[in-house]
Coordinates of C-alpha atoms in Angstrom, one line a residue:
M1 CA -99.4 139.1 -107.4
K2 CA -98.3 135.5 -107.8
S3 CA -98.5 133.0 -110.6
F4 CA -98.2 129.2 -110.7
K5 CA -97.2 126.9 -113.5
S6 CA -98.7 123.9 -115.1
G7 CA -97.4 120.4 -114.6
G8 CA -96.4 120.3 -118.3
H9 CA -98.1 120.7 -121.7
L10 CA -100.9 118.2 -122.3
P11 CA -100.8 116.3 -125.6
A12 CA -103.5 117.2 -128.1
A13 CA -104.0 113.7 -129.5
L14 CA -107.5 112.7 -130.4
L15 CA -109.1 109.3 -130.1
A16 CA -112.3 108.5 -131.9
F17 CA -115.0 107.0 -129.8
G18 CA -117.9 104.9 -131.1
L19 CA -121.4 106.2 -130.4
M20 CA -124.2 103.8 -129.7
L21 CA -127.5 104.9 -131.3
G22 CA -131.0 103.6 -130.8
T23 CA -132.8 103.4 -134.2
S24 CA -136.2 102.3 -135.4
L25 CA -137.1 100.0 -138.2
T26 CA -139.2 102.6 -140.0
A27 CA -136.5 104.7 -141.6
W28 CA -133.9 103.7 -144.2
A29 CA -131.1 106.0 -145.4
E30 CA -130.6 106.2 -149.2
T31 CA -128.1 108.1 -151.2
P32 CA -128.4 111.0 -152.0
Q33 CA -131.8 111.3 -150.2
V34 CA -133.5 110.0 -147.1
R35 CA -136.7 108.1 -147.5
V36 CA -139.0 107.5 -144.5
E37 CA -141.7 104.8 -144.7
Q38 CA -144.3 104.5 -142.0
Q39 CA -145.6 101.2 -140.9
Q40 CA -148.9 100.4 -139.2
V41 CA -148.2 99.4 -135.6
P42 CA -151.0 97.7 -133.7
Q43 CA -152.1 99.6 -130.7
S44 CA -152.0 97.9 -127.3
A45 CA -152.8 99.1 -123.8
D46 CA -149.8 97.1 -122.7
A47 CA -147.4 98.7 -125.1
Q48 CA -144.5 100.7 -123.6
I49 CA -142.1 103.3 -124.9
T50 CA -138.5 102.9 -123.7
R51 CA -136.0 105.6 -124.4
V52 CA -132.7 104.3 -125.7
Q53 CA -129.9 106.4 -124.2
G54 CA -126.6 106.8 -126.0
E55 CA -123.3 107.7 -124.4
G56 CA -122.9 111.2 -123.1
Q57 CA -126.6 112.2 -123.5
A58 CA -127.8 114.6 -120.8
G59 CA -129.9 112.8 -118.2
T60 CA -128.2 109.5 -118.7
R61 CA -127.2 107.4 -115.6
G62 CA -124.5 104.8 -115.4
A63 CA -125.6 101.2 -115.4
V64 CA -123.1 100.3 -112.7
T65 CA -123.1 103.3 -110.3
N66 CA -126.4 105.0 -111.2
L67 CA -124.4 108.3 -111.2
P68 CA -124.9 110.8 -114.0
L69 CA -123.3 110.4 -117.4
P70 CA -121.3 112.2 -118.4
R71 CA -119.6 113.4 -115.1
Y72 CA -116.2 114.6 -114.1
V73 CA -113.6 112.8 -112.0
S74 CA -109.9 113.2 -111.5
L75 CA -106.9 110.9 -111.9
K76 CA -106.0 109.6 -108.5
G77 CA -102.3 108.8 -109.0
S78 CA -99.5 110.1 -111.3
E79 CA -100.3 107.5 -114.1
G80 CA -103.3 105.8 -115.5
N81 CA -103.6 103.5 -118.5
A82 CA -106.5 104.0 -120.8
R83 CA -107.4 100.8 -122.7
R84 CA -109.3 100.1 -125.9
G85 CA -111.8 98.0 -124.0
P86 CA -112.9 97.4 -120.4
S87 CA -110.4 94.7 -119.4
L88 CA -106.7 94.2 -118.8
S89 CA -106.5 92.1 -122.0
H90 CA -107.2 95.1 -124.2
R91 CA -104.3 97.1 -125.5
I92 CA -103.3 100.5 -123.9
D93 CA -104.3 103.4 -126.2
W94 CA -103.4 106.2 -123.9
V95 CA -101.5 106.9 -120.7
F96 CA -102.5 109.8 -118.4
R97 CA -99.4 111.1 -116.5
H98 CA -100.7 114.1 -114.5
A99 CA -102.0 113.5 -111.0
G100 CA -105.3 115.2 -110.4
M101 CA -106.0 115.6 -114.1
P102 CA -109.7 116.2 -114.7
L103 CA -111.4 113.5 -116.8
R104 CA -115.0 113.1 -118.1
V105 CA -116.6 109.7 -117.5
V106 CA -118.8 108.8 -120.5
A107 CA -119.6 105.1 -120.0
E108 CA -119.4 102.3 -117.4
F109 CA -118.8 98.6 -117.5
G110 CA -118.2 96.6 -114.4
H111 CA -115.1 98.0 -112.6
W112 CA -114.2 100.1 -115.7
R113 CA -115.0 103.6 -116.7
R114 CA -114.6 105.0 -120.1
V115 CA -113.0 108.5 -119.8
E116 CA -111.8 111.3 -122.0
D117 CA -109.7 114.4 -121.5
K118 CA -110.2 117.9 -122.7
D119 CA -109.1 116.9 -126.2
G120 CA -111.3 113.8 -126.4
A121 CA -108.4 111.4 -125.9
G122 CA -108.8 108.4 -123.5
G123 CA -110.3 105.0 -123.2
W124 CA -111.3 102.5 -120.5
I125 CA -109.6 102.9 -117.1
H126 CA -110.1 100.9 -113.9
Y127 CA -112.2 102.7 -111.4
A128 CA -109.6 102.3 -108.7
L129 CA -107.3 104.8 -110.6
L130 CA -110.0 107.5 -110.4
S131 CA -111.0 109.9 -107.7
G132 CA -114.2 111.8 -107.0
V133 CA -112.2 114.9 -106.1
R134 CA -113.1 117.6 -108.6
T135 CA -110.3 119.4 -110.4
A136 CA -110.2 121.6 -113.4
L137 CA -107.7 122.4 -116.2
I138 CA -106.8 126.0 -116.9
T139 CA -107.4 126.5 -120.7
Q140 CA -106.5 130.2 -121.0
D141 CA -102.9 131.4 -120.8
M142 CA -102.2 133.5 -117.7
A143 CA -105.8 133.2 -116.5
E144 CA -106.6 135.8 -113.8
L145 CA -107.8 134.5 -110.5
R146 CA -109.9 137.2 -108.9
S147 CA -110.9 137.9 -105.3
R148 CA -114.6 137.8 -106.1
P149 CA -116.7 136.3 -108.9
N150 CA -116.9 139.5 -111.1
M151 CA -114.6 141.3 -113.5
D152 CA -114.4 144.4 -111.3
S153 CA -112.7 142.6 -108.4
G154 CA -108.9 142.5 -107.9
V155 CA -106.6 140.0 -109.5
V156 CA -104.9 137.8 -106.8
A157 CA -103.0 135.4 -109.0
R158 CA -102.5 134.2 -112.5
A159 CA -102.4 130.6 -113.8
E160 CA -100.7 129.3 -116.9
S161 CA -102.6 127.3 -119.5
G162 CA -102.4 123.6 -118.6
A163 CA -102.3 124.1 -114.8
I164 CA -104.4 121.7 -112.8
V165 CA -106.4 123.3 -110.0
R166 CA -108.8 122.1 -107.3
L167 CA -112.4 123.0 -108.1
G168 CA -114.4 124.7 -105.4
E169 CA -117.8 126.4 -105.5
C170 CA -119.3 127.4 -108.8
N171 CA -122.2 129.6 -110.0
L172 CA -123.4 129.8 -113.5
D173 CA -120.5 131.9 -114.7
W174 CA -117.6 131.6 -112.3
C175 CA -115.8 128.9 -110.3
R176 CA -113.5 129.3 -107.3
V177 CA -110.3 127.3 -107.8
S178 CA -107.1 126.8 -105.8
G179 CA -103.6 125.7 -106.7
G180 CA -100.0 126.5 -106.0
G181 CA -101.0 128.0 -102.6
Q182 CA -103.3 130.5 -104.4
R183 CA -107.1 130.7 -104.5
G184 CA -109.5 132.8 -106.5
W185 CA -112.4 133.0 -108.9
V186 CA -112.1 132.4 -112.6
P187 CA -114.7 132.5 -115.4
K188 CA -115.9 129.0 -116.4
T189 CA -114.8 129.9 -120.0
S190 CA -111.2 129.8 -118.7
I191 CA -111.3 126.2 -117.4
W192 CA -112.2 122.6 -118.4
G193 CA -113.8 120.2 -115.9
V194 CA -117.2 121.7 -115.2
D195 CA -120.3 121.9 -117.2
A196 CA -121.5 125.3 -118.4
T197 CA -124.8 125.0 -116.4
E198 CA -123.3 123.2 -113.3
T199 CA -123.4 124.9 -109.9
R200 CA -121.5 123.8 -106.8
E201 CA -121.6 124.9 -103.2

């Protein structure tokens, strides 16, 4: 049985992100209670209801790519600067230094993507620094890679917490990953970089 190591411990720094919310004009918050007042709105056959989608809501699509938000990508090179805003004039808040690191895209603006890592740290990064290749981060120390997607199958390798692996097929509970010359199945609960309900072929 073989094991492979991570590329180094990932920092656990957190970065607060703003959340854009769509609100109506019929509710006002008061302290310590909330008062809701209803207004009479004229009915019209031409009136439309438009859903305001905030960052990271399920079913949202990017305004630039029309791809789902949030979604997972990976860092293309060995370094990527995450900035406070979507331009080179904004200060660098974070630097990703692990090639292949999985990142979650939560917003888009022009050639920029707002990304975050497992701990929520990140910022705006140029799309050219990102890859569509799916990877995952091992989150359980000495996670067992098994020959088949069930707990009764044999263990073929073990991976340290923090190891970056290539993501293969996934069912609702297991994903096939590879790294360090090894390949096997791990429970989704042992990795970060795939949604709980996501399946891959």
